Amino acid sequence: MNTINIGLFGFGTVGQGIYKVIGRAANAHAEIKRICVRNLSKPRTVEVPAGLLTDNENDILDDPSINLIVEVVDNAEASYRIVTSALKRGVPVVSGNKAMIARHLPELIELQRRYDTALLYDASSCGSIPVIRNLEEYYDNDLLLEVKGILNGSSNYILSRVFDHNEEYAAALERAQQLGFAESDPSFDIEGFDSLFKLIIITVHALGVYVSPEQIFTYGIATINSHDIRHAREKRMKIKLVAQVVKVSDERFTMFVMPEFVSPSKYIYSVDDEYNGVVIRGECYDRQFMFGKGAGALPTASSILSDVMARRHGYRYEYKKMGYMNRPAYSTDVVLRVYLRYTGRDYLDGIPFLNICEMHLSEDFNYVMGDIRLSDLLACREQLSDPRVFLANIPRFFLELDE
Ligand code: HSE
């Protein structure tokens, strides 16, 4: 590939960041030839030459001089249509759309094989942290035990403002939106789905197994209140929204997204604001920690630029681990220790705790701490989505080897 002629889809916060970053990257030999937007007359902070913008997808898809599509549209259906159309034409794509990728990854892998082309998406997970390519290439062995971390910048920003600066939750959320960290529908951030999509993608590259979103227990921070914050502070802990995929034996692994009590000795305790932090744990090397900005225009654009550069060298994901003979199987048959804050005397009746080790009842609120199967949490999803309830994981270790 000589010059990379980019067709860019999406010119919002991230798209404008890409425009700036590509313009500064002399060694990329890349040029943005056309930008497709939904609304041509929308005001934008970055000015572009007249004629660069179009609202017709085919102006890019049918242009034979465009040899790389960069797709950062804010709509999973449009993203799916654009990415699959490009791959079917044999044109490689760089995408940051985690919701779309997490839902369609098996098909997208098949399209890459069938049309002998590439889809790169390091920007989809953890903004500027190069987690996907590292898992794919460096951690290509049987030693990996766990990938766990803070994968969503907006919820982490909100929790940091609430915990460390005593700000109101709603004000912190509004600020996360103003700063361009949050999704256009911020419920994806605060209800844990953004972390879930990233975790699904990470798991494909960590263990070679695809698990679809509806099979995975996902709980966010939307219902956290001052009782939970005080409880965490009294125990000298913070609450963080944590996504994790962890081997529970040689044959099985589990994964889930949940708020978690984090003690000061943990790496992720100090990951604040819009930063993300990923702990990779393996046999032989214990823990490694990757830290960086997980949201925002330029951090995400830097990751897109890395994928653009990688395409210069013909790089593609090979999904080698998906072909390995001994892949662990996904399981929800594991016992977690959780904190559950609720109101009402009868609320706990339908929740099958295996045992309760601490209980607090008062006029204002109640909580229990106890053990419960992950499969039962999944089965009780509806009951747990009550706005008067908050659930958090109290971390424990699954393998004796761990600690
Ligand atoms: N809304 C996402 C976040 C953007 O807050 O992490 C980056 O994926």
Tab-separated table of C-alpha atoms and ligand atoms in Angstrom:
chain	number	residue	atom	x	y	z
A	1	MET	CA	0.000	0.000	0.000
A	2	ASN	CA	1.569	3.334	-0.989
A	3	THR	CA	-0.628	6.205	0.109
A	4	ILE	CA	-3.502	5.257	2.376
A	5	ASN	CA	-6.600	6.951	1.032
A	6	ILE	CA	-9.100	6.984	3.830
A	7	GLY	CA	-12.860	7.157	3.578
A	8	LEU	CA	-14.026	8.302	7.008
A	9	PHE	CA	-17.516	7.525	8.266
A	10	GLY	CA	-18.605	9.689	11.208
A	11	PHE	CA	-17.410	13.184	12.070
A	12	GLY	CA	-18.459	13.609	15.673
A	13	THR	CA	-16.094	13.876	18.640
A	14	VAL	CA	-13.914	10.927	17.602
A	15	GLY	CA	-14.107	11.576	13.843
A	16	GLN	CA	-12.878	15.147	14.301
A	17	GLY	CA	-10.104	13.854	16.564
A	18	ILE	CA	-9.040	11.441	13.810
A	19	TYR	CA	-8.976	14.247	11.274
A	20	LYS	CA	-6.571	16.214	13.495
A	21	VAL	CA	-4.348	13.244	14.357
A	22	ILE	CA	-4.043	11.922	10.784
A	23	GLY	CA	-3.107	15.429	9.649
A	24	ARG	CA	-0.125	15.402	12.035
A	25	ALA	CA	1.094	11.875	11.281
A	26	ALA	CA	3.667	12.289	8.522
A	27	ASN	CA	4.807	8.667	8.616
A	28	ALA	CA	1.324	7.342	8.067
A	29	HIS	CA	1.298	8.575	4.444
A	30	ALA	CA	-2.415	8.686	4.937
A	31	GLU	CA	-4.936	11.160	3.680
A	32	ILE	CA	-8.619	11.522	4.422
A	33	LYS	CA	-10.213	11.636	0.964
A	34	ARG	CA	-13.867	11.825	1.923
A	35	ILE	CA	-15.954	12.077	5.081
A	36	CYS	CA	-19.483	10.732	5.240
A	37	VAL	CA	-21.791	12.377	7.785
A	38	ARG	CA	-25.511	12.086	8.543
A	39	ASN	CA	-26.139	15.830	8.617
A	40	LEU	CA	-24.080	18.072	6.324
A	41	SER	CA	-25.180	21.332	7.944
A	42	LYS	CA	-24.432	20.391	11.568
A	43	PRO	CA	-21.985	22.890	13.132
A	44	ARG	CA	-18.537	21.377	13.788
A	45	THR	CA	-15.463	22.685	15.596
A	46	VAL	CA	-13.020	21.314	13.009
A	47	GLU	CA	-13.167	22.987	9.622
A	48	VAL	CA	-12.601	20.851	6.534
A	49	PRO	CA	-12.217	21.777	2.852
A	50	ALA	CA	-15.452	22.151	0.928
A	51	GLY	CA	-16.267	18.991	-0.968
A	52	LEU	CA	-14.719	16.628	1.576
A	53	LEU	CA	-18.039	16.028	3.302
A	54	THR	CA	-20.809	13.928	1.822
A	55	ASP	CA	-23.994	12.400	3.176
A	56	ASN	CA	-24.006	9.576	0.638
A	57	GLU	CA	-22.317	6.372	1.877
A	58	ASN	CA	-21.745	5.191	-1.697
A	59	ASP	CA	-19.535	8.210	-2.462
A	60	ILE	CA	-16.995	6.393	-0.305
A	61	LEU	CA	-17.931	2.735	-0.756
A	62	ASP	CA	-17.947	2.999	-4.578
A	63	ASP	CA	-14.769	5.094	-4.853
A	64	PRO	CA	-12.025	2.747	-6.114
A	65	SER	CA	-9.260	5.134	-4.970
A	66	ILE	CA	-10.254	4.669	-1.317
A	67	ASN	CA	-8.236	1.789	0.087
A	68	LEU	CA	-9.124	2.023	3.789
A	69	ILE	CA	-12.412	2.729	5.530
A	70	VAL	CA	-12.323	4.262	9.004
A	71	GLU	CA	-15.702	3.924	10.671
A	72	VAL	CA	-16.653	5.793	13.851
A	73	VAL	CA	-20.368	6.427	13.400
A	74	ASP	CA	-22.569	6.744	16.444
A	75	ASN	CA	-25.091	4.120	15.440
A	76	ALA	CA	-24.540	0.378	15.608
A	77	GLU	CA	-26.892	-0.456	12.707
A	78	ALA	CA	-25.286	2.046	10.339
A	79	SER	CA	-21.877	0.808	11.480
A	80	TYR	CA	-22.830	-2.803	10.671
A	81	ARG	CA	-24.078	-1.824	7.208
A	82	ILE	CA	-20.961	0.199	6.381
A	83	VAL	CA	-18.447	-2.304	7.753
A	84	THR	CA	-20.015	-5.365	6.130
A	85	SER	CA	-20.428	-3.534	2.787
A	86	ALA	CA	-16.765	-2.530	2.815
A	87	LEU	CA	-15.502	-5.996	3.801
A	88	LYS	CA	-17.631	-7.597	1.065
A	89	ARG	CA	-15.924	-5.275	-1.426
A	90	GLY	CA	-12.549	-6.463	-0.073
A	91	VAL	CA	-11.761	-3.048	1.422
A	92	PRO	CA	-10.096	-3.162	4.873
A	93	VAL	CA	-11.785	-1.333	7.726
A	94	VAL	CA	-10.693	0.278	10.991
A	95	SER	CA	-13.626	0.625	13.376
A	96	GLY	CA	-14.208	1.867	16.914
A	97	ASN	CA	-17.776	0.640	17.231
A	98	LYS	CA	-17.707	-1.784	20.166
A	99	ALA	CA	-21.479	-2.341	20.293
A	100	MET	CA	-21.561	-3.431	16.672
A	101	ILE	CA	-18.393	-5.511	16.847
A	102	ALA	CA	-19.392	-7.281	20.067
A	103	ARG	CA	-22.754	-8.270	18.586
A	104	HIS	CA	-21.491	-9.416	15.171
A	105	LEU	CA	-17.924	-10.580	15.699
A	106	PRO	CA	-18.334	-14.200	14.450
A	107	GLU	CA	-19.835	-12.937	11.176
A	108	LEU	CA	-17.208	-10.199	10.857
A	109	ILE	CA	-14.428	-12.766	11.300
A	110	GLU	CA	-15.991	-14.936	8.612
A	111	LEU	CA	-16.287	-11.972	6.211
A	112	GLN	CA	-12.616	-11.125	6.697
A	113	ARG	CA	-11.696	-14.708	5.788
A	114	ARG	CA	-14.077	-14.995	2.861
A	115	TYR	CA	-13.136	-11.679	1.251
A	116	ASP	CA	-9.471	-11.866	2.253
A	117	THR	CA	-9.463	-8.501	3.942
A	118	ALA	CA	-9.056	-7.046	7.432
A	119	LEU	CA	-11.030	-5.373	10.173
A	120	LEU	CA	-8.964	-3.736	12.932
A	121	TYR	CA	-10.584	-2.362	16.085
A	122	ASP	CA	-8.094	-1.664	18.847
A	123	ALA	CA	-9.878	1.678	19.344
A	124	SER	CA	-13.061	-0.155	20.317
A	125	SER	CA	-11.656	-1.223	23.682
A	126	CYS	CA	-10.022	1.052	26.254
A	127	GLY	CA	-9.348	4.069	24.025
A	128	SER	CA	-5.621	4.656	23.847
A	129	ILE	CA	-4.548	1.425	25.609
A	130	PRO	CA	-3.339	-1.139	23.059
A	131	VAL	CA	-5.090	-4.060	24.666
A	132	ILE	CA	-6.427	-6.019	21.684
A	133	ARG	CA	-3.255	-6.287	19.648
A	134	ASN	CA	-1.254	-7.212	22.749
A	135	LEU	CA	-3.673	-9.970	23.711
A	136	GLU	CA	-3.703	-11.231	20.134
A	137	GLU	CA	0.055	-11.275	19.618
A	138	TYR	CA	2.035	-11.227	22.845
A	139	TYR	CA	-0.334	-13.242	25.030
A	140	ASP	CA	-0.655	-15.999	22.471
A	141	ASN	CA	0.058	-18.839	24.892
A	142	ASP	CA	-1.688	-20.948	27.501
A	143	LEU	CA	-0.570	-18.893	30.484
A	144	LEU	CA	-3.284	-16.257	30.587
A	145	LEU	CA	-5.601	-16.566	33.602
A	146	GLU	CA	-7.498	-13.326	33.757
A	147	VAL	CA	-8.104	-9.958	32.146
A	148	LYS	CA	-9.826	-7.581	34.485
A	149	GLY	CA	-10.243	-3.864	34.632
A	150	ILE	CA	-11.973	-0.573	34.257
A	151	LEU	CA	-13.025	-0.431	30.621
A	152	ASN	CA	-15.430	2.501	30.685
A	153	GLY	CA	-14.122	6.032	31.106
A	154	SER	CA	-17.462	7.754	31.741
A	155	SER	CA	-18.609	5.607	34.659
A	156	ASN	CA	-15.126	5.798	36.133
A	157	TYR	CA	-15.180	9.564	35.775
A	158	ILE	CA	-18.549	9.721	37.551
A	159	LEU	CA	-17.415	7.433	40.389
A	160	SER	CA	-14.202	9.438	40.829
A	161	ARG	CA	-16.096	12.720	41.067
A	162	VAL	CA	-18.563	11.250	43.541
A	163	PHE	CA	-15.971	9.435	45.695
A	164	ASP	CA	-13.060	11.850	45.639
A	165	HIS	CA	-14.767	15.199	45.134
A	166	ASN	CA	-18.154	14.658	46.810
A	167	GLU	CA	-19.935	15.759	43.660
A	168	GLU	CA	-23.497	14.811	42.848
A	169	TYR	CA	-23.898	11.828	40.535
A	170	ALA	CA	-26.125	13.723	38.049
A	171	ALA	CA	-23.684	16.653	37.774
A	172	ALA	CA	-20.763	14.279	37.189
A	173	LEU	CA	-22.686	12.456	34.471
A	174	GLU	CA	-23.513	15.730	32.744
A	175	ARG	CA	-19.842	16.719	32.820
A	176	ALA	CA	-18.798	13.333	31.368
A	177	GLN	CA	-21.174	14.048	28.494
A	178	GLN	CA	-19.852	17.590	27.994
A	179	LEU	CA	-16.265	16.338	27.930
A	180	GLY	CA	-17.122	13.890	25.153
A	181	PHE	CA	-16.479	10.716	27.164
A	182	ALA	CA	-20.035	9.409	27.332
A	183	GLU	CA	-21.958	7.596	24.621
A	184	SER	CA	-24.796	9.576	22.999
A	185	ASP	CA	-27.068	7.378	25.123
A	186	PRO	CA	-25.144	7.430	28.423
A	187	SER	CA	-27.156	4.527	29.817
A	188	PHE	CA	-24.731	2.321	27.840
A	189	ASP	CA	-21.917	3.669	30.013
A	190	ILE	CA	-23.599	3.662	33.414
A	191	GLU	CA	-25.534	0.420	33.027
A	192	GLY	CA	-22.381	-1.475	32.126
A	193	PHE	CA	-23.129	-2.319	28.488
A	194	ASP	CA	-20.203	-0.371	27.065
A	195	SER	CA	-17.895	-2.334	29.395
A	196	LEU	CA	-19.672	-5.538	28.397
A	197	PHE	CA	-19.107	-4.973	24.664
A	198	LYS	CA	-15.421	-4.303	25.287
A	199	LEU	CA	-15.154	-7.387	27.478
A	200	ILE	CA	-16.658	-9.594	24.751
A	201	ILE	CA	-14.095	-8.330	22.232
A	202	ILE	CA	-11.260	-8.740	24.746
A	203	THR	CA	-12.340	-12.319	25.487
A	204	VAL	CA	-12.155	-13.305	21.817
A	205	HIS	CA	-8.551	-12.104	21.733
A	206	ALA	CA	-7.647	-13.366	25.217
A	207	LEU	CA	-9.118	-16.874	25.147
A	208	GLY	CA	-10.327	-17.390	21.584
A	209	VAL	CA	-13.972	-17.734	22.635
A	210	TYR	CA	-16.933	-15.591	21.597
A	211	VAL	CA	-19.762	-15.191	24.109
A	212	SER	CA	-22.847	-13.192	23.075
A	213	PRO	CA	-23.999	-10.203	25.188
A	214	GLU	CA	-27.235	-11.737	26.531
A	215	GLN	CA	-25.341	-14.641	28.114
A	216	ILE	CA	-23.262	-12.378	30.350
A	217	PHE	CA	-24.289	-10.877	33.688
A	218	THR	CA	-24.001	-7.087	33.445
A	219	TYR	CA	-24.757	-4.657	36.232
A	220	GLY	CA	-23.903	-0.961	36.235
A	221	ILE	CA	-23.616	1.980	38.607
A	222	ALA	CA	-26.919	3.737	37.856
A	223	THR	CA	-28.447	2.968	41.271
A	224	ILE	CA	-25.447	3.633	43.539
A	225	ASN	CA	-26.350	5.964	46.404
A	226	SER	CA	-24.853	7.609	49.476
A	227	HIS	CA	-25.334	4.472	51.641
A	228	ASP	CA	-23.143	2.423	49.297
A	229	ILE	CA	-20.525	5.143	49.123
A	230	ARG	CA	-20.430	5.493	52.912
A	231	HIS	CA	-20.206	1.714	53.289
A	232	ALA	CA	-17.218	1.589	50.928
A	233	ARG	CA	-15.509	4.540	52.620
A	234	GLU	CA	-15.923	2.967	56.075
A	235	LYS	CA	-14.091	-0.084	54.748
A	236	ARG	CA	-11.427	2.176	53.171
A	237	MET	CA	-12.412	1.024	49.730
A	238	LYS	CA	-13.662	2.557	46.498
A	239	ILE	CA	-16.377	1.207	44.239
A	240	LYS	CA	-15.346	0.854	40.590
A	241	LEU	CA	-17.185	-0.584	37.600
A	242	VAL	CA	-15.133	-3.642	36.738
A	243	ALA	CA	-15.304	-6.043	33.794
A	244	GLN	CA	-13.545	-9.361	34.056
A	245	VAL	CA	-12.894	-12.579	32.222
A	246	VAL	CA	-11.247	-15.197	34.401
A	247	LYS	CA	-10.303	-18.839	34.112
A	248	VAL	CA	-11.837	-20.802	36.967
A	249	SER	CA	-10.116	-24.075	35.991
A	250	ASP	CA	-8.124	-25.383	33.043
A	251	GLU	CA	-11.388	-26.203	31.285
A	252	ARG	CA	-13.698	-23.316	32.233
A	253	PHE	CA	-13.781	-19.546	32.377
A	254	THR	CA	-16.335	-17.033	33.525
A	255	MET	CA	-16.976	-13.372	32.737
A	256	PHE	CA	-19.181	-10.567	34.060
A	257	VAL	CA	-19.457	-6.795	34.513
A	258	MET	CA	-20.286	-5.480	37.973
A	259	PRO	CA	-19.404	-2.682	40.375
A	260	GLU	CA	-16.737	-3.945	42.720
A	261	PHE	CA	-15.290	-2.978	46.090
A	262	VAL	CA	-11.646	-2.187	45.413
A	263	SER	CA	-9.055	-1.990	48.173
A	264	PRO	CA	-6.091	0.430	48.049
A	265	SER	CA	-3.630	-2.400	47.375
A	266	LYS	CA	-5.127	-3.043	43.920
A	267	TYR	CA	-3.783	-1.401	40.789
A	268	ILE	CA	-7.227	-0.272	39.676
A	269	TYR	CA	-7.839	1.594	42.959
A	270	SER	CA	-5.775	4.491	41.596
A	271	VAL	CA	-7.373	4.527	38.161
A	272	ASP	CA	-9.479	7.661	38.309
A	273	ASP	CA	-11.435	10.022	36.085
A	274	GLU	CA	-11.765	8.941	32.464
A	275	TYR	CA	-8.725	6.672	32.681
A	276	ASN	CA	-8.986	2.937	32.097
A	277	GLY	CA	-6.810	0.272	33.685
A	278	VAL	CA	-6.442	-3.342	32.647
A	279	VAL	CA	-4.797	-6.019	34.789
A	280	ILE	CA	-3.581	-9.071	32.892
A	281	ARG	CA	-2.791	-12.022	35.115
A	282	GLY	CA	-1.078	-15.189	34.088
A	283	GLU	CA	0.789	-18.193	35.308
A	284	CYS	CA	4.522	-17.462	35.630
A	285	TYR	CA	4.274	-13.681	35.505
A	286	ASP	CA	1.517	-12.907	38.044
A	287	ARG	CA	0.134	-9.484	37.138
A	288	GLN	CA	0.795	-6.866	34.494
A	289	PHE	CA	-0.997	-3.569	34.397
A	290	MET	CA	-1.902	-1.302	31.483
A	291	PHE	CA	-3.136	2.196	32.228
A	292	GLY	CA	-4.241	5.044	30.008
A	293	LYS	CA	-6.975	7.339	28.784
A	294	GLY	CA	-9.963	5.278	27.821
A	295	ALA	CA	-12.284	7.902	26.388
A	296	GLY	CA	-12.184	11.229	24.587
A	297	ALA	CA	-11.479	12.378	21.054
A	298	LEU	CA	-7.675	12.318	20.898
A	299	PRO	CA	-6.951	9.161	22.962
A	300	THR	CA	-9.382	7.225	20.776
A	301	ALA	CA	-8.020	8.848	17.612
A	302	SER	CA	-4.479	7.797	18.597
A	303	SER	CA	-5.607	4.190	18.672
A	304	ILE	CA	-7.311	4.557	15.289
A	305	LEU	CA	-4.049	5.973	13.922
A	306	SER	CA	-2.178	2.912	15.221
A	307	ASP	CA	-4.583	0.666	13.360
A	308	VAL	CA	-4.183	2.781	10.214
A	309	MET	CA	-0.391	2.407	10.524
A	310	ALA	CA	-0.786	-1.319	11.156
A	311	ARG	CA	-2.672	-1.609	7.875
A	312	ARG	CA	0.300	0.089	6.166
A	313	HIS	CA	2.239	-3.017	7.115
A	314	GLY	CA	-0.572	-5.348	6.072
A	315	TYR	CA	-1.414	-6.305	9.654
A	316	ARG	CA	-4.586	-8.267	10.379
A	317	TYR	CA	-5.877	-10.209	13.350
A	318	GLU	CA	-5.476	-13.911	12.748
A	319	TYR	CA	-7.778	-15.098	15.565
A	320	LYS	CA	-5.308	-17.918	16.126
A	321	LYS	CA	-6.688	-18.794	19.551
A	322	MET	CA	-10.123	-19.536	18.073
A	323	GLY	CA	-8.570	-22.469	16.256
A	324	TYR	CA	-6.817	-23.994	19.260
A	325	MET	CA	-7.870	-27.510	20.272
A	326	ASN	CA	-8.146	-26.829	23.983
A	327	ARG	CA	-10.148	-23.713	24.527
A	328	PRO	CA	-11.848	-23.221	27.887
A	329	ALA	CA	-15.652	-23.244	27.920
A	330	TYR	CA	-17.757	-20.356	29.217
A	331	SER	CA	-19.475	-21.094	32.523
A	332	THR	CA	-21.705	-19.209	34.952
A	333	ASP	CA	-21.516	-22.027	37.476
A	334	VAL	CA	-19.318	-20.082	39.872
A	335	VAL	CA	-20.033	-18.622	43.291
A	336	LEU	CA	-19.530	-14.891	43.849
A	337	ARG	CA	-19.583	-12.963	47.093
A	338	VAL	CA	-21.718	-9.844	46.679
A	339	TYR	CA	-23.040	-6.820	48.532
A	340	LEU	CA	-26.741	-6.197	47.889
A	341	ARG	CA	-28.410	-3.012	49.164
A	342	TYR	CA	-32.188	-2.947	49.014
A	343	THR	CA	-35.356	-1.717	50.709
A	344	GLY	CA	-38.372	-3.712	51.846
A	345	ARG	CA	-38.542	-6.803	54.036
A	346	ASP	CA	-39.563	-9.263	51.327
A	347	TYR	CA	-37.124	-8.215	48.619
A	348	LEU	CA	-34.617	-10.975	49.345
A	349	ASP	CA	-37.190	-13.775	49.109
A	350	GLY	CA	-36.627	-14.476	45.429
A	351	ILE	CA	-32.839	-14.149	45.523
A	352	PRO	CA	-31.213	-17.538	46.148
A	353	PHE	CA	-28.254	-16.688	48.357
A	354	LEU	CA	-26.225	-19.764	49.343
A	355	ASN	CA	-25.311	-18.089	52.607
A	356	ILE	CA	-25.350	-14.646	54.147
A	357	CYS	CA	-22.324	-13.529	56.109
A	358	GLU	CA	-23.358	-9.982	57.058
A	359	MET	CA	-26.739	-8.287	57.251
A	360	HIS	CA	-27.879	-4.760	58.082
A	361	LEU	CA	-31.531	-3.808	58.541
A	362	SER	CA	-32.682	-0.259	59.236
A	363	GLU	CA	-35.535	2.075	58.491
A	364	ASP	CA	-33.677	3.713	55.585
A	365	PHE	CA	-32.059	0.796	53.861
A	366	ASN	CA	-30.930	-2.806	54.225
A	367	TYR	CA	-27.982	-4.669	52.902
A	368	VAL	CA	-26.629	-8.182	52.911
A	369	MET	CA	-23.289	-9.614	52.000
A	370	GLY	CA	-23.294	-13.224	50.961
A	371	ASP	CA	-22.531	-15.891	48.407
A	372	ILE	CA	-24.584	-16.501	45.302
A	373	ARG	CA	-24.130	-18.355	42.023
A	374	LEU	CA	-23.484	-16.225	38.947
A	375	SER	CA	-26.120	-18.288	37.093
A	376	ASP	CA	-28.659	-17.244	39.761
A	377	LEU	CA	-27.722	-13.584	39.386
A	378	LEU	CA	-28.386	-13.959	35.652
A	379	ALA	CA	-31.744	-15.586	36.367
A	380	CYS	CA	-32.676	-12.755	38.787
A	381	ARG	CA	-31.690	-9.973	36.379
A	382	GLU	CA	-35.147	-8.431	36.362
A	383	GLN	CA	-35.518	-8.375	40.142
A	384	LEU	CA	-32.047	-6.854	40.461
A	385	SER	CA	-32.878	-4.071	38.009
A	386	ASP	CA	-35.149	-2.442	40.631
A	387	PRO	CA	-33.986	1.215	40.942
A	388	ARG	CA	-33.985	0.881	44.756
A	389	VAL	CA	-31.346	-1.847	44.624
A	390	PHE	CA	-27.579	-1.783	44.225
A	391	LEU	CA	-25.319	-4.779	43.761
A	392	ALA	CA	-21.532	-4.960	43.955
A	393	ASN	CA	-18.976	-7.733	43.769
A	394	ILE	CA	-16.661	-8.442	46.680
A	395	PRO	CA	-13.699	-9.923	44.849
A	396	ARG	CA	-12.572	-13.418	45.595
A	397	PHE	CA	-10.252	-15.768	43.807
A	398	PHE	CA	-11.303	-18.749	41.813
A	399	LEU	CA	-8.085	-20.712	41.542
A	400	GLU	CA	-6.049	-21.793	44.545
A	401	LEU	CA	-3.002	-20.685	42.696
A	402	ASP	CA	-4.210	-17.088	42.829
A	403	GLU	CA	-3.335	-15.828	46.251
B	1	HSE	N1	-18.224	6.023	26.336
B	1	HSE	C1	-16.983	5.330	26.294
B	1	HSE	C2	-16.332	5.436	27.667
B	1	HSE	C3	-16.098	5.917	25.247
B	1	HSE	O1	-16.781	6.254	28.472
B	1	HSE	O2	-15.406	4.689	27.948
B	1	HSE	C4	-14.866	5.121	24.956
B	1	HSE	O3	-15.175	3.845	24.490
